[in-house]
Coordinates of C-alpha atoms in Angstrom, one line a residue:
X1 CA 130.7 76.3 97.1
X2 CA 129.1 78.6 99.6
X3 CA 130.1 77.9 103.2
X4 CA 127.8 78.7 106.1
X5 CA 128.8 82.3 107.3
X6 CA 127.2 84.1 110.5
X7 CA 124.6 86.8 109.2
X8 CA 125.6 90.2 110.1
X9 CA 124.5 90.9 113.6
X10 CA 124.7 94.6 113.8
X11 CA 121.2 96.3 114.2
X12 CA 121.7 98.6 111.1
X13 CA 122.3 96.0 108.6
X14 CA 119.7 97.1 106.6
X15 CA 121.3 100.7 105.9
X16 CA 124.1 99.3 103.6
X17 CA 122.7 95.9 102.8
X18 CA 122.4 94.2 99.5
X19 CA 119.0 92.6 98.9
X20 CA 118.2 90.2 96.2
X21 CA 114.7 90.4 95.0
X22 CA 112.8 86.8 94.3
X23 CA 109.8 86.5 92.3
X24 CA 109.3 82.9 93.3
X25 CA 107.2 82.1 90.2
X26 CA 110.0 82.4 88.0
X27 CA 113.3 81.5 90.0
X28 CA 113.9 77.9 90.3
X29 CA 111.3 75.1 89.8
X30 CA 112.2 72.5 92.4
X31 CA 109.5 69.9 91.9
X32 CA 109.3 70.3 87.9
X33 CA 105.9 71.3 87.3
X34 CA 106.8 74.4 85.5
X35 CA 106.4 76.9 88.2
X36 CA 108.8 78.3 90.5
X37 CA 108.8 77.3 94.2
X38 CA 110.4 77.3 97.6
X39 CA 112.1 74.0 97.0
X40 CA 113.9 75.6 93.9
X41 CA 114.9 78.7 96.2
X42 CA 116.4 76.3 98.8
X43 CA 118.1 74.5 96.2
X44 CA 119.8 77.8 95.0
X45 CA 120.6 79.1 98.5
X46 CA 124.4 78.2 97.9
X47 CA 124.4 80.2 94.6
X48 CA 122.8 83.4 96.3
X49 CA 125.4 83.0 99.1
X50 CA 128.2 82.9 96.6
X51 CA 126.9 85.8 94.9
X52 CA 127.4 87.9 98.3
X53 CA 123.8 89.0 99.2
X54 CA 122.9 90.2 102.5
X55 CA 119.0 89.3 102.3
X56 CA 116.2 88.0 99.9
X57 CA 113.0 90.1 99.3
X58 CA 110.2 87.4 98.3
X59 CA 107.4 89.1 96.3
X60 CA 104.0 87.1 97.7
X61 CA 104.2 83.9 98.2
X62 CA 100.8 83.4 99.9
X63 CA 97.7 81.5 98.9
X64 CA 96.5 83.4 95.8
X65 CA 94.3 82.9 92.7
X66 CA 97.3 84.5 91.0
X67 CA 95.2 87.1 89.0
X68 CA 97.9 89.7 89.7
X69 CA 101.0 87.6 90.2
X70 CA 100.5 86.8 93.7
X71 CA 99.7 90.5 94.7
X72 CA 96.1 89.2 95.3
X73 CA 96.4 87.6 98.5
X74 CA 93.7 85.4 99.8
X75 CA 95.6 84.1 103.0
X76 CA 98.6 85.6 104.4
X77 CA 99.3 82.7 106.7
X78 CA 99.3 80.1 104.3
X79 CA 102.0 79.6 101.4
X80 CA 100.4 79.0 97.9
X81 CA 100.7 75.4 97.1
X82 CA 102.3 76.0 93.9
X83 CA 105.1 77.4 96.0
X84 CA 105.2 75.0 99.1
X85 CA 104.1 75.0 102.3
X86 CA 104.4 77.2 105.5
X87 CA 106.9 74.5 107.2
X88 CA 109.0 74.7 103.9
X89 CA 109.1 78.7 104.1
X90 CA 110.2 78.3 107.8
X91 CA 113.0 76.3 106.8
X92 CA 113.9 78.5 103.8
X93 CA 114.2 81.4 106.4
X94 CA 116.4 79.4 108.7
X95 CA 118.5 78.0 106.0
X96 CA 118.9 81.4 104.2
X97 CA 119.9 82.6 108.2
X98 CA 122.8 80.0 108.3
X99 CA 124.2 81.2 105.3
X100 CA 124.1 84.7 106.3
X101 CA 121.0 86.0 104.5
X102 CA 118.1 87.6 106.0
X103 CA 114.7 87.2 104.8
X104 CA 112.2 90.2 103.9
X105 CA 108.7 89.3 102.7
X106 CA 106.1 91.2 101.0
X107 CA 102.4 92.5 102.3
X108 CA 99.8 94.2 100.3
X109 CA 97.8 96.2 102.7
X110 CA 95.9 98.2 100.2
X111 CA 93.6 95.0 99.0
X112 CA 93.0 91.4 99.2
X113 CA 91.9 88.5 96.6
X114 CA 88.4 88.6 95.9
X115 CA 88.6 84.9 97.3
X116 CA 89.7 86.2 100.7
X117 CA 87.3 85.0 103.3
X118 CA 86.6 88.6 104.3
X119 CA 85.4 89.4 100.9
X120 CA 83.3 86.4 100.3
X121 CA 81.6 86.7 103.4
X122 CA 81.1 90.6 102.4
X123 CA 79.3 89.5 99.0
X124 CA 77.3 87.0 101.0
X125 CA 75.8 90.3 103.0
X126 CA 77.8 89.6 106.0
X127 CA 79.2 92.6 108.3
X128 CA 82.1 92.0 106.5
X129 CA 81.1 94.6 103.9
X130 CA 82.2 97.3 106.3
X131 CA 85.9 96.0 105.9
X132 CA 85.6 97.1 102.0
X133 CA 84.2 100.0 100.0
X134 CA 80.6 99.0 98.7
X135 CA 78.8 102.1 97.4
X136 CA 75.5 102.8 95.3
X137 CA 76.2 103.8 91.6
X138 CA 75.1 107.0 90.2
X139 CA 72.9 107.3 87.3
X140 CA 69.0 107.0 87.2
X141 CA 69.5 103.3 88.0
X142 CA 72.6 103.2 89.7
X143 CA 74.0 102.2 86.4
X144 CA 77.2 104.4 86.5
X145 CA 80.2 104.1 88.9
X146 CA 80.0 105.8 92.4
X147 CA 82.9 108.2 91.3
X148 CA 85.3 108.9 88.4
X149 CA 88.5 107.2 90.0
X150 CA 90.6 105.0 87.5
X151 CA 92.1 101.8 87.9
X152 CA 95.9 101.7 88.1
X153 CA 95.7 98.8 85.2
X154 CA 93.1 100.9 83.3
X155 CA 89.5 101.4 83.2
X156 CA 87.3 102.3 86.1
X157 CA 88.2 101.6 89.7
X158 CA 84.8 100.4 90.5
X159 CA 83.2 97.0 89.5
X160 CA 79.3 96.2 89.5
X161 CA 77.7 93.1 91.4
X162 CA 74.7 91.4 90.3
X163 CA 72.8 93.4 93.3
X164 CA 73.4 96.5 91.5
X165 CA 75.8 97.5 94.2
X166 CA 79.4 98.7 93.3
X167 CA 82.9 97.9 95.0
X168 CA 86.1 99.8 94.8
X169 CA 89.3 98.3 93.3
X170 CA 92.3 100.6 92.5
X171 CA 93.9 97.6 91.0
X172 CA 92.0 94.6 89.1
X173 CA 88.7 93.6 90.0
X174 CA 89.8 90.7 91.8
X175 CA 91.6 93.1 94.1
X176 CA 89.0 94.8 96.3
X177 CA 90.3 97.6 98.2
X178 CA 90.2 97.4 102.2
X179 CA 89.0 99.9 104.5
X180 CA 91.2 101.4 106.4
X181 CA 89.4 103.4 108.7
X182 CA 88.1 100.0 110.1
X183 CA 89.7 99.0 113.4
X184 CA 89.3 95.4 112.2
X185 CA 91.6 95.8 109.1
X186 CA 94.4 97.7 111.2
X187 CA 94.5 95.0 113.7
X188 CA 94.5 92.1 111.2
X189 CA 97.6 93.5 109.5
X190 CA 99.5 94.0 112.8
X191 CA 98.6 90.6 113.6
X192 CA 100.2 89.6 110.0
X193 CA 103.3 91.1 110.9
X194 CA 103.6 89.5 114.2
X195 CA 102.8 86.1 112.2
X196 CA 106.1 86.5 110.1
X197 CA 108.2 88.2 112.5
X198 CA 107.8 85.1 114.6
X199 CA 108.8 83.0 112.0
X200 CA 112.1 84.7 111.7
X201 CA 111.8 87.4 108.7
X202 CA 113.9 90.5 109.1
X203 CA 111.8 93.1 107.4
X204 CA 108.5 93.6 105.6
X205 CA 108.4 95.2 102.3
X206 CA 105.0 97.4 102.2
X207 CA 103.3 97.2 98.9
X208 CA 101.6 100.5 97.6
X209 CA 102.5 101.9 100.7
X210 CA 100.7 105.3 100.1
X211 CA 97.5 104.3 98.8
X212 CA 95.8 102.7 101.9
X213 CA 93.5 105.3 103.2
X214 CA 90.9 106.9 101.3
X215 CA 88.8 110.2 101.6
X216 CA 85.6 108.7 103.3
X217 CA 83.4 111.0 100.6
X218 CA 85.1 109.1 97.9
X219 CA 84.8 112.3 95.6
X220 CA 85.3 112.6 92.1
X221 CA 89.1 114.0 91.5
X222 CA 90.2 116.1 89.3
X223 CA 94.3 116.0 89.0
X224 CA 96.0 119.5 89.9
X225 CA 93.1 120.6 91.3
X226 CA 91.6 118.8 94.1
X227 CA 93.8 117.1 97.1
X228 CA 94.2 113.5 96.1
X229 CA 91.5 111.3 97.6
X230 CA 93.6 108.3 98.3
X231 CA 97.3 108.9 97.5
X232 CA 99.5 110.0 100.4
X233 CA 96.7 110.8 102.8
X234 CA 97.9 112.3 106.2
X235 CA 96.2 109.3 108.4
X236 CA 98.5 106.8 106.8
X237 CA 101.4 107.9 109.2
X238 CA 99.3 107.0 112.4
X239 CA 99.1 103.6 110.7
X240 CA 102.7 103.4 110.3
X241 CA 104.0 104.8 113.5
X242 CA 101.8 101.6 115.0
X243 CA 103.4 99.5 112.6
X244 CA 106.8 100.5 113.8
X245 CA 106.1 99.7 117.4
X246 CA 105.5 96.1 116.1
X247 CA 108.5 96.0 114.2
X248 CA 110.9 97.4 116.6
X249 CA 109.7 94.5 119.3
X250 CA 111.0 92.1 117.0
X251 CA 113.8 93.9 115.7
X252 CA 112.3 94.1 112.0
X253 CA 112.3 96.8 109.5
X254 CA 110.3 97.9 106.7
X255 CA 110.6 99.2 103.2
X256 CA 107.9 101.0 101.9
X257 CA 107.0 101.2 98.2
X258 CA 106.4 104.8 97.9
X259 CA 105.7 106.7 94.5
X260 CA 105.7 110.7 95.4
X261 CA 107.1 113.4 93.4
X262 CA 107.0 115.8 96.6
X263 CA 110.2 115.3 98.5
X264 CA 108.8 116.8 101.7
X265 CA 106.1 114.6 101.7
X266 CA 108.2 111.1 100.8
X267 CA 110.4 112.3 103.4
X268 CA 107.4 111.9 106.2
X269 CA 107.4 108.1 105.8
X270 CA 111.0 108.0 106.7
X271 CA 110.8 109.7 110.2
X272 CA 112.4 107.7 112.8
X273 CA 109.2 106.3 114.2
X274 CA 107.8 105.4 110.7
X275 CA 109.1 103.0 107.9
X276 CA 112.9 102.5 107.9
X277 CA 113.4 102.9 104.1
X278 CA 111.4 103.4 101.1
X279 CA 112.4 102.5 97.4
X280 CA 114.0 105.1 95.5
X281 CA 112.3 105.2 92.0
X282 CA 113.5 108.4 90.6
X283 CA 116.9 106.5 90.2
X284 CA 115.5 103.7 88.7
X285 CA 113.6 105.9 86.0
X286 CA 116.5 108.1 85.2
X287 CA 117.7 107.5 81.7
X288 CA 121.6 107.1 81.0
X289 CA 122.4 110.6 81.1
X290 CA 125.4 112.0 83.4
X291 CA 123.4 115.2 84.5
X292 CA 120.1 113.8 85.4
X293 CA 122.0 110.7 87.2
X294 CA 124.0 112.9 89.0
X295 CA 120.8 114.8 90.0
X296 CA 118.9 112.2 91.1
X297 CA 121.5 111.1 93.5
X298 CA 122.0 114.2 95.0
X299 CA 118.4 114.8 95.4
X300 CA 118.0 111.4 96.9
X301 CA 120.7 111.9 99.4
X302 CA 119.4 115.3 100.3
X303 CA 115.9 114.6 101.0
X304 CA 117.1 111.4 103.4
X305 CA 119.4 113.3 105.3
X306 CA 116.9 115.4 107.3
X307 CA 115.4 112.1 108.9
X308 CA 118.5 110.0 108.9
X309 CA 117.2 107.5 106.8
X310 CA 119.6 105.6 104.2
X311 CA 118.6 106.0 100.5
X312 CA 118.1 102.9 98.4
X313 CA 119.1 102.2 94.8
X314 CA 117.4 99.9 92.2
X315 CA 117.7 99.5 88.4
X316 CA 115.2 97.0 87.9
X317 CA 112.1 95.2 89.6
X318 CA 109.4 93.1 88.7
X319 CA 107.0 95.8 87.4
X320 CA 109.5 97.7 84.9
X321 CA 111.5 96.9 81.7
X322 CA 114.8 95.2 82.5
X323 CA 117.9 97.3 82.6
X324 CA 120.0 96.0 79.8
X325 CA 116.7 96.6 77.5
X326 CA 116.0 100.1 78.8
X327 CA 119.5 101.0 78.6
X328 CA 119.6 100.0 74.8
X329 CA 117.0 102.2 73.9
X330 CA 116.5 105.9 72.7
X331 CA 114.8 107.6 75.3
X332 CA 112.8 110.4 74.1
X333 CA 109.0 110.4 73.7
X334 CA 108.3 107.9 76.8
X335 CA 108.8 107.3 80.2
X336 CA 112.1 105.7 80.8
X337 CA 110.5 102.6 82.8
X338 CA 107.5 102.2 80.7
X339 CA 106.6 99.3 78.9
X340 CA 105.8 99.6 75.1
X341 CA 105.9 97.5 72.2
X342 CA 108.1 97.6 69.2
X343 CA 110.9 100.1 70.6
X344 CA 114.1 99.2 68.8
X345 CA 116.9 98.2 71.3
X346 CA 120.9 97.7 70.6
X347 CA 121.6 94.8 73.5
X348 CA 125.2 95.3 72.9
X349 CA 125.0 98.7 74.1
X350 CA 122.5 98.0 76.9
X351 CA 124.6 95.2 78.4
X352 CA 127.9 97.7 78.6
X353 CA 125.6 100.1 80.2
X354 CA 124.0 98.2 82.6
X355 CA 127.5 96.6 83.6
X356 CA 128.6 100.4 84.3
X357 CA 125.4 101.2 86.1
X358 CA 125.7 98.0 88.3
X359 CA 129.1 99.6 89.7
X360 CA 127.5 103.1 90.0
X361 CA 124.5 101.8 91.8
X362 CA 126.8 99.3 94.2
X363 CA 128.9 102.0 95.2
X364 CA 126.3 104.5 96.4
X365 CA 125.4 105.3 100.0
X366 CA 122.9 103.0 101.4
X367 CA 121.0 99.8 100.5
X368 CA 121.2 98.4 96.9
X369 CA 118.2 96.0 95.5
X370 CA 119.1 93.8 92.7
X371 CA 116.0 91.9 90.9
X372 CA 116.5 88.3 90.1
X373 CA 118.2 87.9 86.9
X374 CA 120.0 91.2 86.6
X375 CA 123.3 89.7 87.7
X376 CA 123.0 87.6 84.5
X377 CA 122.5 90.8 82.4
X378 CA 118.9 89.3 81.2
X379 CA 117.0 91.5 78.6
X380 CA 113.6 91.7 78.5
X381 CA 111.8 89.2 76.6
X382 CA 109.2 89.5 74.1
X383 CA 106.0 87.3 74.9
X384 CA 103.7 85.9 72.2
X385 CA 100.3 87.6 72.8
X386 CA 98.5 84.1 73.4
X387 CA 100.9 83.7 76.3
X388 CA 100.5 87.0 78.1
X389 CA 99.4 86.7 81.6
X390 CA 99.5 90.1 83.1
X391 CA 96.1 91.7 83.6
X392 CA 97.6 95.3 82.6
X393 CA 97.9 93.9 79.1
X394 CA 94.3 93.0 79.2
X395 CA 92.8 95.9 81.2
X396 CA 94.7 98.1 78.7
X397 CA 93.1 96.5 75.7
X398 CA 96.6 95.1 74.6
X399 CA 98.3 98.8 74.0
X400 CA 100.4 97.8 77.2
X401 CA 102.5 94.6 77.1
X402 CA 102.5 94.3 80.9
X403 CA 105.0 92.9 82.9
X404 CA 105.5 89.4 81.9
X405 CA 108.4 90.4 79.8
X406 CA 110.7 90.8 83.0
X407 CA 109.0 87.8 84.7
X408 CA 110.4 85.2 82.6
X409 CA 111.7 82.0 84.4
X410 CA 115.5 82.2 84.8
X411 CA 118.1 80.3 83.0
X412 CA 120.5 78.2 85.1
X413 CA 122.0 75.6 82.8
X414 CA 122.8 76.1 79.4
X415 CA 122.6 72.4 78.7
X416 CA 119.4 71.3 80.6
X417 CA 116.0 71.3 79.0
X418 CA 114.3 74.8 79.7
X419 CA 117.7 76.4 80.5
X420 CA 117.6 74.4 83.6
X421 CA 114.7 76.2 85.3
X422 CA 112.9 73.1 86.1
X423 CA 112.4 69.4 84.5
X424 CA 110.9 68.5 81.4
X425 CA 107.7 70.9 81.9
X426 CA 107.6 74.1 80.3
X427 CA 107.6 76.8 82.3
X428 CA 104.8 79.0 83.3
X429 CA 106.0 81.7 80.6
X430 CA 108.0 80.9 77.5
X431 CA 111.8 81.2 77.7
X432 CA 113.4 83.1 74.7
X433 CA 115.5 80.8 72.4
X434 CA 118.5 82.4 73.3
X435 CA 118.2 82.2 77.2
X436 CA 120.6 79.0 77.2
X437 CA 123.3 81.6 76.5
X438 CA 122.5 83.8 79.8
X439 CA 122.7 80.7 81.6
X440 CA 124.2 80.7 85.3
X441 CA 126.7 77.9 84.8
X442 CA 128.2 79.4 81.3
X443 CA 128.6 82.6 83.1
X444 CA 130.2 81.1 86.3
X445 CA 133.1 79.8 83.9
X446 CA 133.4 83.1 82.0
X447 CA 135.3 85.8 84.3
X448 CA 134.4 88.5 82.0
X449 CA 130.4 87.7 82.2
X450 CA 127.7 89.7 83.9
X451 CA 127.5 87.0 86.7
X452 CA 131.3 87.5 87.3
X453 CA 131.2 91.3 87.5
X454 CA 128.5 91.3 90.1
X455 CA 130.2 88.5 92.4
X456 CA 133.6 90.3 92.3
X457 CA 131.6 94.0 93.1
X458 CA 129.7 92.2 95.9
X459 CA 133.0 90.6 97.3
X460 CA 134.6 94.2 97.3
X461 CA 131.7 95.8 98.8
X462 CA 131.1 93.1 101.5
X463 CA 135.2 93.3 102.3
X464 CA 135.2 97.2 103.1
X465 CA 132.8 99.2 104.8
X466 CA 133.8 102.1 102.4
X467 CA 130.7 101.9 100.1
X468 CA 128.7 101.6 103.0
X469 CA 126.6 104.0 104.7
X470 CA 129.1 106.3 104.5
X471 CA 129.2 110.3 103.0
X472 CA 129.6 110.7 99.1
X473 CA 132.2 113.3 97.7
X474 CA 132.0 114.2 94.3
X475 CA 135.3 115.0 92.7
X476 CA 136.3 117.2 89.5
X477 CA 135.7 115.7 86.2
X478 CA 134.8 116.4 82.7
X479 CA 130.9 116.9 81.4
X480 CA 129.4 113.5 81.1
X481 CA 131.6 111.7 83.6
X482 CA 130.9 110.9 87.2
X483 CA 133.5 110.6 90.0
X484 CA 133.0 110.5 93.5
X485 CA 134.9 109.3 96.8
X486 CA 133.7 107.5 99.5
X487 CA 135.2 106.3 103.0
X488 CA 138.5 104.5 103.1
X489 CA 139.9 106.0 100.0
X490 CA 137.6 104.3 97.4
X491 CA 136.6 106.1 94.2
X492 CA 133.9 105.3 91.5
X493 CA 134.3 106.7 88.0
X494 CA 131.8 106.3 85.4
X495 CA 132.1 107.6 81.7
X496 CA 129.0 108.5 80.2
X497 CA 130.8 110.7 77.5
X498 CA 131.5 109.8 73.9
X499 CA 135.1 110.0 74.3
X500 CA 137.4 108.0 76.8
X501 CA 138.2 109.6 80.0
X502 CA 141.2 109.7 82.0
X503 CA 140.9 108.1 85.8
X504 CA 142.1 110.4 88.7
X505 CA 145.2 109.5 90.7
X506 CA 145.0 106.2 92.3
X507 CA 147.1 103.6 93.5
X508 CA 145.0 100.6 92.8
X509 CA 142.4 99.4 90.0
X510 CA 140.1 97.5 92.0
X511 CA 137.2 96.7 89.5
X512 CA 136.2 97.8 85.9
X513 CA 133.0 97.0 84.2
X514 CA 134.9 96.7 81.0
X515 CA 138.5 96.7 79.4
X516 CA 140.3 100.2 79.6
X517 CA 141.4 101.4 76.3
X518 CA 145.3 101.0 75.3
X519 CA 146.2 104.4 76.9
X520 CA 144.6 103.2 80.3
X521 CA 141.8 105.6 79.8
X522 CA 138.1 104.5 80.7
X523 CA 136.0 103.9 77.4
X524 CA 132.6 105.4 77.3
X525 CA 129.9 103.7 79.2
X526 CA 132.2 102.0 81.3
X527 CA 132.8 102.3 85.0
X528 CA 135.7 101.6 87.3
X529 CA 136.2 101.3 91.3
X530 CA 139.8 102.8 92.8
X531 CA 141.7 102.8 95.5
X532 CA 143.0 106.1 96.1

């Protein structure tokens, strides 16, 4: 059982933290209604402390119609009743802190829910219309959208109102985009930051951080020809510099969701007076290939170095196919992280690789994010078509299976109804029939389980600064073998070759993702931590 331990007090805790992502709706159901909630999280805090994490990142827990899994926020100062209350959130933040775990909350500044009081007032013709992007349509009778922009979820980025006007939404129609050129929008979000910092959160994760500002002309856009009208606009940096002033006043930090292929443009967001960190999507999307993984690691460290920002490493999140499933597929004709129907998967292979990838990511310089259920080795779940809830599925006309497969409620107890997620009410998404086999209670008793591997790795990582925010040095190694040294004589070796690999000279084998062969060599798709 976890014992209360003081939270790390160093100001730079975030530079080497292990941060666990909680998708509240699917984590644990405390009141038995089939939906995960804050009561469920509070009950599982000892489990999270035993795991050995430094912080929790909560995806949106605010009042929401849940048209996009909570990323359609109706009120940032209210917890959705399905999850609990604001008082309960404050208790959770404090209780986690007592166990040495900080809290990071999510904000979604690009848009709000169509049920937000601003948008309702705007539809009624109030001055709040200036807080959004309303335009007349094109065509003889305004029957065409104002421009050719496409929604991230498929289809036009515009919806028409009964009065004939149109409003912009880069995501679902229920998520109208805010007008960030209006000072009220900026002031409101700075007030939201203060609201949550004052309730004890240690950080803020910024959703779609590069999309907020739009070209005021709202022009048509041709990829490769025109400057992008809403991605990575220069005006964003003034917004984040202002936010940084707010965060610094509370000792808080930011992590941005910034998808940008241009290294120089990406790095700008991590200057010392802007965001503290940003997610590393190139590593997440990299296939199980030694050369490409090393190139991603090198590029990541190189682009962070000029601004002194730590890298972040993540294998999975609530938007991409789970690691075990991805690594069990042959990746040739599609992007590595893309959802797709009917792709053959070798789960034994995927699990072996996911175990090795866990040790790889946890040994790299910087911070690490773990999506809930990754420590259990959960695969992607197949959701029956009549149970799918993700708008990506519906907006794509059913060609994209959506993200529900990585959001299925967690299995906690093998012998309990619905694998211990709640009580006797079916969870909001159906669990696969084999989910009890992945249950946390069963894995906790198995020293060879994925959970035991994560616990052991996090104990070692926490007990030494060698795997923290310190330099990485590549070691000589055969083709398709990654080997690097960290501080304090720590070494990580990952074998992606077809044949076993000799381990470099070492005094002690600290941890291995799978058994060594009879000759003491590292088998394929296996990783080891060594002491030189």
